[in-house]
Amino acid sequence: MFSVFFAEILIKIAIRNLFSAKLKSLILGSFVFAGTILVVVGNSLLDSIDDSMSRSIVDSFSGHIQVYSDSAKDELSLFGGMIMGREDIGKIDDFAGIRNELLKIDNVLSVIPMGIDTALVQKANTIDVELAELRDAVRTNNKPKIQAKSRHIRRIVGLLEGELKNLDNVARTKDRQEDEEHIRRAASAVFWSDFSQDPLAALEFLENKIAPLSLESQDIFLRYIGTNIEAFKATFPLFEVVKGNAVPNGRRGFMFNDFIYETQIKHKVAVRIDTIKKARDEENRMLATDEELQQLVRQNVAQFKEVAFQLDDEETAMVRQHLKDKLNLGTDEQEFSIILQQFLEMNDDNFSIRERFFYEYITPHLALYAIPIGGTLTITGLTRAGYVRNVNVPVYGTFQFKSLEKSALSGGQNLMDMMTFRDLYGFGTADRVEENAEIKKEFGVVEVARENADEALFGGEDAAIVSDSATTGFDEFKNVDLQGAQRYTQALLERIYTSDEINTGVALNAAIMLKDPTRLDETVAVINRVSQEKNLGIQAVTWRAASGLVGQFITLVRAVLYVAIFIIFVVALVIINNSMVMATLERVREIGTMRAIGAQRGFVLWMLLVETAAISLFFGGVGAMAGSGLVLTLGQVGIPAGADILVFLFSGPRLYPFLAPIHLVIAFFVLLGVSVASTFYPALIAMRVTPLQAMQEEE
Amino acid sequence: MNAIVTLNEVVKEYRLGSVVVPAVRGVTLAIDTGEFLSIAGPSGSGKTTLLNLIGCVDTATRGTVTVDGQNTATLSERALTDLRLHKLGFIFQSFNLIGVLNVFQNVEFPLLLLGNVSKVERTRRVEKIIEQVGLSEHIRHRPNELSGGQRQRVAIARALVTNPRIVLADEPTANLDSVTGDKIIQLMKHMNDNQDTTFIFSTHDPKVTRYADRVIRLKDGQIDDENGVPAKPLAVSA
Ligand SMILES: Nc1ncnc2c1ncn2[C@@H]1O[C@H](COP(=O)(O)OP(=O)(O)OP(=O)(O)O)[C@@H](O)[C@H]1O
Ligand SMILES: [Mg+2]
């Protein structure tokens, strides 16, 4: 029935019709055009983002596959789950054994132990630090140091007192009144002249009554991955050291994520100045117009003490002189705090100069980072048994995941060695427990009887224990010789563990890198089967499943895109349908004539189909070409990641989208579906037209 | 001579709701091959209805219509369409050309529907017939660039290009001035003389009927025997 002759006439009529109704064709065409561009570009972008995001996640710390205990109560969620508090993902008791079994599976390249958790870290505030040093000076009877330190503390108390004067009398509660009395006492000349008579009592007063008032709480929560750092470095290509060094192989140690280090550990005033600088330089924002930046300036002014507290008399004098010389700020009569506040009151005109001044003349006198590299971090953790435990661990440096440095998502994880992790968690192996006990004995650390049964059960021993912990329920070292504990800590930190030792013991989960990532799902299935068969007690999930919402992100966006495409094409469908119905009604006489002359119904159907198909394919084709062109151009130029979250999704500062033929195939079928569906109803009308209708008079 | 069309006691009734409108009331008629037949009668007498029955675009309520030996009542819709394509040609009162196609393409259309005529053959036949109706100079024009008379010539060419056995024309001159109308009838007559194609046309213009070999006069859906001009004897074989 259908012949070339048909095709010829159908196409001829279709094209004639399309050209005779240019506007209609254009309107229909533009819908199809827009829809096709959306299909091609949207799919390309999503696939590219999916690709780059998977690299961000897989190559930074998830690996292709994650395994964890199959008796876990919660699902593994590498970026933190929805549950408030801790998820319970169980534990892998014998990591070394599991690792051996996993390495037997042919597609498995490497297996890295992990334990992800959150712990509390105390950032000592200035007055604490100064008081500790004063106490030390008193103990060693170091007169000049006592002098210097008490002057510094007196200055801090003076600043606190100065603040009191600004307070509103009405709002004073009883507690407040007491606090004020303490501050007045500490600020009085008598208190300091009497200091040398009973320095220890005076110190106690300062430590207990004044220090807590000095500044807001300095505790921060850190999310960290306990891991075999050596293996971690070798496995995850995005890992790179930013400041300091990586933890030396086999050592205990901690590495901050540089993002955390720069935003949470750094001096707050400096962080705010950095933020303003970045906003001005990279986002073209202005202090004059940007409410958020103005807020930062106000906070800096209000919290000038963060700077003032850290400067002793000498440093204060130096900074005061520099401010006067370089910036022409302040007179000799003015109080330093007023000048400092003036300095911090920055605007667009003076920001750049003051930012440079701040880093050149002020920060050298400040503890720019609350926990310096090379310093020691005190981590308070909660063992599985609910026992609070403190460990000291040296900070070797900071790291970042290459090109993801700006991203808060990948910047959330810090790194810790596996040994410290196990100690903190209460998962020490029998060998280690014994070893630690021996070192303790050797250095004269006296063991104190344990009341906690859980603790005995886990056999956990604190690795590098803080002696003067104020944590409740932590009394282990009350009677212990301080020097001994310090030497014990030192010995532990110098201990070099072999890879075998690190792998032996508990891990919470493990990352697996594959030789052939395309066989991801298959390998997950193999691991799960092997675990069943050999009773390994583990379950494997893909990186996507392990990433929780982050992993589902693309699926969500894709759903949104498809809904958008669907809506566009439904609208197109309705419009095409309507205009085809109109066109058909207008052409009843013509169709009737054709039928009278001898055209079968099938011919009429084909005529309409070819017309819609011609529109769809032409504009769809143009749309597909335009879309492909756009994707290819973007693939060359790259799409800049404007927001920090995009850096993570793009796996770098720019996304270079790629074009896959499948996107064009999808576009083609979508178009085909739309044209067929939109022709259905008009075709029905057209096929009902009888030859008799050709004879009806034109009105 | 063989009858190319026969009608036997043909009745056509239209149903408008509960009212039955009889349009043709028992017409018996035989038309010979090569006749140039006019159907005349006042408005509403059933001319168009009769032509539609012969033209296989409508079916009789009662009675039999035979076209080229085939009883149209027994044919499927598809077969009727095929019959129209191969055996019949239509000339309409309002020309009914396909607006988006030019003269050549309009005339070529039925040949394309036939599906088995080569391009060369098509071109030859289309150009020849267009020349015969005197429109060679307008071969690439669109219908809206032509006068009414020219359009009707195109329609005649389109009706004849497939060499049909019968050409049906319902008031082909009604939309034309009398001079042009006359020329169109003359052209049809000329074509009829040259080939053995049967022409059946309706008109209520007495001037036009004089070209006819025979005139069938209708009145209220029946053949008006008293005023009829049976130029040839009605040889009806029941
Ligand atoms: N589709 C229809 N439905 C109902 N009645 C119809 C229909 N077609 C025709 N008729 C009626 O049938 C009768 C014959 O109509 P027909 O059109 O055949 O007359 P005609 O001779 O062609 O008239 P005219 O000279 O005005 O064209 C008229 O009474 C008309 O009203
Ligand atoms: Mg009529």
Tab-separated table of N, CA and C in Angstrom, chain A residues 1 3 5-6 8-9 12-13 16-17 20 589-590 592-603 690-698, chain B residues 52 57-58 77-78 81-82 84-85 90 92-94 96 98-102 105 108-110 112-113 115-119 122 142 158 175:
chain	number	residue	atom	x	y	z
A	1	MET	N	0.836	-1.191	0.000
A	1	MET	CA	0.000	0.000	0.000
A	1	MET	C	0.876	1.248	0.000
A	3	SER	N	3.921	3.273	-0.923
A	3	SER	CA	4.962	3.169	-1.954
A	3	SER	C	5.772	4.451	-2.013
A	5	PHE	N	5.818	6.429	-4.336
A	5	PHE	CA	4.977	7.491	-4.888
A	5	PHE	C	4.251	8.202	-3.767
A	6	PHE	N	3.763	7.371	-2.862
A	6	PHE	CA	3.111	7.919	-1.694
A	6	PHE	C	4.048	8.833	-0.939
A	8	GLU	N	6.559	10.330	-1.832
A	8	GLU	CA	6.854	11.550	-2.555
A	8	GLU	C	5.749	12.588	-2.375
A	9	ILE	N	4.539	12.145	-2.614
A	9	ILE	CA	3.442	13.114	-2.525
A	9	ILE	C	3.195	13.551	-1.087
A	12	LYS	N	5.772	16.026	-0.196
A	12	LYS	CA	5.503	17.246	-0.944
A	12	LYS	C	4.398	18.041	-0.260
A	13	ILE	N	3.290	17.348	0.037
A	13	ILE	CA	2.150	18.031	0.657
A	13	ILE	C	2.521	18.538	2.047
A	16	ARG	N	4.725	21.563	1.737
A	16	ARG	CA	3.907	22.682	1.283
A	16	ARG	C	3.061	23.226	2.425
A	17	ASN	N	2.444	22.312	3.156
A	17	ASN	CA	1.577	22.756	4.247
A	17	ASN	C	2.348	23.497	5.318
A	20	SER	N	3.140	26.857	4.096
A	20	SER	CA	2.007	27.762	3.945
A	20	SER	C	1.512	28.230	5.305
A	589	ARG	N	-12.556	19.958	3.586
A	589	ARG	CA	-12.900	19.918	2.166
A	589	ARG	C	-11.774	19.300	1.352
A	590	GLU	N	-10.573	19.724	1.695
A	590	GLU	CA	-9.419	19.216	0.954
A	590	GLU	C	-9.287	17.706	1.142
A	592	GLY	N	-11.672	15.677	2.079
A	592	GLY	CA	-12.822	15.066	1.407
A	592	GLY	C	-12.553	14.928	-0.085
A	593	THR	N	-12.004	15.966	-0.686
A	593	THR	CA	-11.681	15.930	-2.110
A	593	THR	C	-10.717	14.785	-2.411
A	594	MET	N	-9.680	14.694	-1.596
A	594	MET	CA	-8.702	13.628	-1.806
A	594	MET	C	-9.373	12.266	-1.712
A	595	ARG	N	-10.244	12.150	-0.713
A	595	ARG	CA	-10.937	10.872	-0.533
A	595	ARG	C	-11.817	10.598	-1.753
A	596	ALA	N	-12.501	11.624	-2.279
A	596	ALA	CA	-13.367	11.441	-3.443
A	596	ALA	C	-12.547	11.013	-4.647
A	597	ILE	N	-11.429	11.649	-4.826
A	597	ILE	CA	-10.573	11.351	-5.973
A	597	ILE	C	-10.018	9.938	-5.889
A	598	GLY	N	-9.946	9.398	-4.657
A	598	GLY	CA	-9.499	8.013	-4.551
A	598	GLY	C	-8.426	7.748	-3.516
A	599	ALA	N	-8.187	8.717	-2.607
A	599	ALA	CA	-7.193	8.477	-1.556
A	599	ALA	C	-7.832	7.648	-0.446
A	600	GLN	N	-7.126	6.593	-0.022
A	600	GLN	CA	-7.633	5.754	1.055
A	600	GLN	C	-7.434	6.462	2.401
A	601	ARG	N	-8.092	5.925	3.419
A	601	ARG	CA	-7.952	6.512	4.761
A	601	ARG	C	-6.495	6.501	5.214
A	602	GLY	N	-5.820	5.409	4.893
A	602	GLY	CA	-4.414	5.285	5.293
A	602	GLY	C	-3.574	6.441	4.766
A	603	PHE	N	-3.926	6.868	3.564
A	603	PHE	CA	-3.181	7.979	2.984
A	603	PHE	C	-3.332	9.231	3.835
A	690	THR	N	-15.529	12.222	5.149
A	690	THR	CA	-16.046	11.438	4.014
A	690	THR	C	-15.875	12.237	2.725
A	691	PRO	N	-15.874	11.545	1.605
A	691	PRO	CA	-15.770	12.232	0.313
A	691	PRO	C	-16.925	13.207	0.114
A	692	LEU	N	-18.063	12.894	0.763
A	692	LEU	CA	-19.220	13.791	0.617
A	692	LEU	C	-18.890	15.201	1.080
A	693	GLN	N	-17.999	15.276	2.088
A	693	GLN	CA	-17.699	16.595	2.641
A	693	GLN	C	-16.923	17.462	1.663
A	694	ALA	N	-16.465	16.840	0.590
A	694	ALA	CA	-15.791	17.613	-0.446
A	694	ALA	C	-16.787	18.461	-1.210
A	695	MET	N	-18.014	17.975	-1.232
A	695	MET	CA	-19.019	18.646	-2.053
A	695	MET	C	-19.697	19.787	-1.332
A	696	GLN	N	-19.492	19.834	0.004
A	696	GLN	CA	-20.186	20.886	0.733
A	696	GLN	C	-19.730	22.257	0.258
A	697	GLU	N	-20.700	23.133	0.211
A	697	GLU	CA	-20.394	24.484	-0.246
A	697	GLU	C	-19.473	25.182	0.751
A	698	GLU	N	-18.611	25.963	0.223
A	698	GLU	CA	-17.798	26.795	1.115
A	698	GLU	C	-18.670	27.908	1.662
B	52	ASN	N	-23.972	11.584	-6.513
B	52	ASN	CA	-23.180	10.978	-5.438
B	52	ASN	C	-23.345	9.467	-5.415
B	57	VAL	N	-19.727	7.833	-3.717
B	57	VAL	CA	-19.380	8.514	-2.475
B	57	VAL	C	-20.554	8.419	-1.513
B	58	ASP	N	-21.615	7.806	-1.934
B	58	ASP	CA	-22.786	7.633	-1.084
B	58	ASP	C	-23.448	6.339	-1.529
B	77	GLU	N	-15.815	-0.068	1.789
B	77	GLU	CA	-15.432	1.338	1.700
B	77	GLU	C	-14.107	1.460	0.943
B	78	ARG	N	-13.229	0.532	1.224
B	78	ARG	CA	-11.928	0.521	0.568
B	78	ARG	C	-12.062	0.248	-0.939
B	81	THR	N	-13.447	3.218	-2.707
B	81	THR	CA	-12.407	4.230	-2.920
B	81	THR	C	-11.538	3.847	-4.116
B	82	ASP	N	-11.218	2.571	-4.170
B	82	ASP	CA	-10.412	2.079	-5.279
B	82	ASP	C	-11.136	2.261	-6.615
B	84	ARG	N	-13.396	4.509	-7.268
B	84	ARG	CA	-13.354	5.942	-7.594
B	84	ARG	C	-12.032	6.311	-8.236
B	85	LEU	N	-10.966	5.772	-7.638
B	85	LEU	CA	-9.634	6.129	-8.123
B	85	LEU	C	-9.421	5.645	-9.564
B	90	PHE	N	-13.806	13.254	-10.933
B	90	PHE	CA	-14.761	14.194	-10.348
B	90	PHE	C	-14.434	15.629	-10.721
B	92	PHE	N	-15.842	19.338	-9.477
B	92	PHE	CA	-16.719	19.863	-8.424
B	92	PHE	C	-17.186	21.269	-8.772
B	93	GLN	N	-18.304	21.614	-8.166
B	93	GLN	CA	-18.853	22.959	-8.381
B	93	GLN	C	-17.858	24.034	-7.950
B	94	SER	N	-17.146	23.780	-6.815
B	94	SER	CA	-16.199	24.788	-6.321
B	94	SER	C	-14.758	24.400	-6.617
B	96	ASN	N	-12.437	22.603	-5.968
B	96	ASN	CA	-11.763	21.704	-5.020
B	96	ASN	C	-10.342	21.311	-5.409
B	98	ILE	N	-6.253	21.365	-4.634
B	98	ILE	CA	-5.474	21.378	-3.391
B	98	ILE	C	-4.603	22.619	-3.399
B	99	GLY	N	-4.937	23.513	-2.481
B	99	GLY	CA	-4.374	24.860	-2.514
B	99	GLY	C	-2.860	24.925	-2.456
B	100	VAL	N	-2.253	23.985	-1.743
B	100	VAL	CA	-0.801	24.084	-1.565
B	100	VAL	C	-0.039	23.514	-2.754
B	101	LEU	N	-0.748	22.855	-3.664
B	101	LEU	CA	-0.069	22.268	-4.828
B	101	LEU	C	-0.312	23.147	-6.060
B	102	ASN	N	0.674	23.190	-6.952
B	102	ASN	CA	0.493	23.973	-8.172
B	102	ASN	C	-0.298	23.159	-9.201
B	105	GLN	N	1.063	19.727	-10.017
B	105	GLN	CA	0.966	18.776	-8.900
B	105	GLN	C	-0.475	18.365	-8.639
B	108	GLU	N	-1.271	15.897	-11.185
B	108	GLU	CA	-0.471	14.689	-10.977
B	108	GLU	C	-1.000	13.844	-9.808
B	109	PHE	N	-1.696	14.520	-8.885
B	109	PHE	CA	-2.112	13.876	-7.627
B	109	PHE	C	-2.761	12.500	-7.815
B	110	PRO	N	-3.813	12.376	-8.639
B	110	PRO	CA	-4.432	11.050	-8.785
B	110	PRO	C	-3.483	10.011	-9.376
B	112	LEU	N	-0.327	9.847	-8.746
B	112	LEU	CA	0.509	9.406	-7.625
B	112	LEU	C	-0.267	8.424	-6.760
B	113	LEU	N	-1.563	8.701	-6.596
B	113	LEU	CA	-2.369	7.783	-5.796
B	113	LEU	C	-2.419	6.402	-6.452
B	115	GLY	N	-0.114	4.955	-7.863
B	115	GLY	CA	1.046	4.287	-7.270
B	115	GLY	C	1.874	3.461	-8.221
B	116	ASN	N	1.493	3.349	-9.473
B	116	ASN	CA	2.302	2.514	-10.366
B	116	ASN	C	2.638	3.216	-11.677
B	117	VAL	N	2.573	4.525	-11.658
B	117	VAL	CA	2.904	5.264	-12.876
B	117	VAL	C	4.261	5.927	-12.675
B	118	SER	N	5.179	5.653	-13.565
B	118	SER	CA	6.531	6.184	-13.413
B	118	SER	C	6.532	7.699	-13.545
B	119	LYS	N	7.573	8.285	-13.077
B	119	LYS	CA	7.658	9.743	-13.090
B	119	LYS	C	7.601	10.276	-14.528
B	122	ARG	N	4.153	9.964	-15.802
B	122	ARG	CA	3.301	10.953	-15.147
B	122	ARG	C	3.475	12.307	-15.808
B	142	ARG	N	-0.142	28.373	-8.720
B	142	ARG	CA	-0.996	27.829	-7.672
B	142	ARG	C	-2.444	28.164	-7.996
B	158	ARG	N	-7.491	17.173	-14.023
B	158	ARG	CA	-7.268	16.225	-12.930
B	158	ARG	C	-8.239	15.049	-13.032
B	175	ASN	N	-20.421	28.206	-10.539
B	175	ASN	CA	-19.624	29.290	-9.981
B	175	ASN	C	-18.908	30.107	-11.060
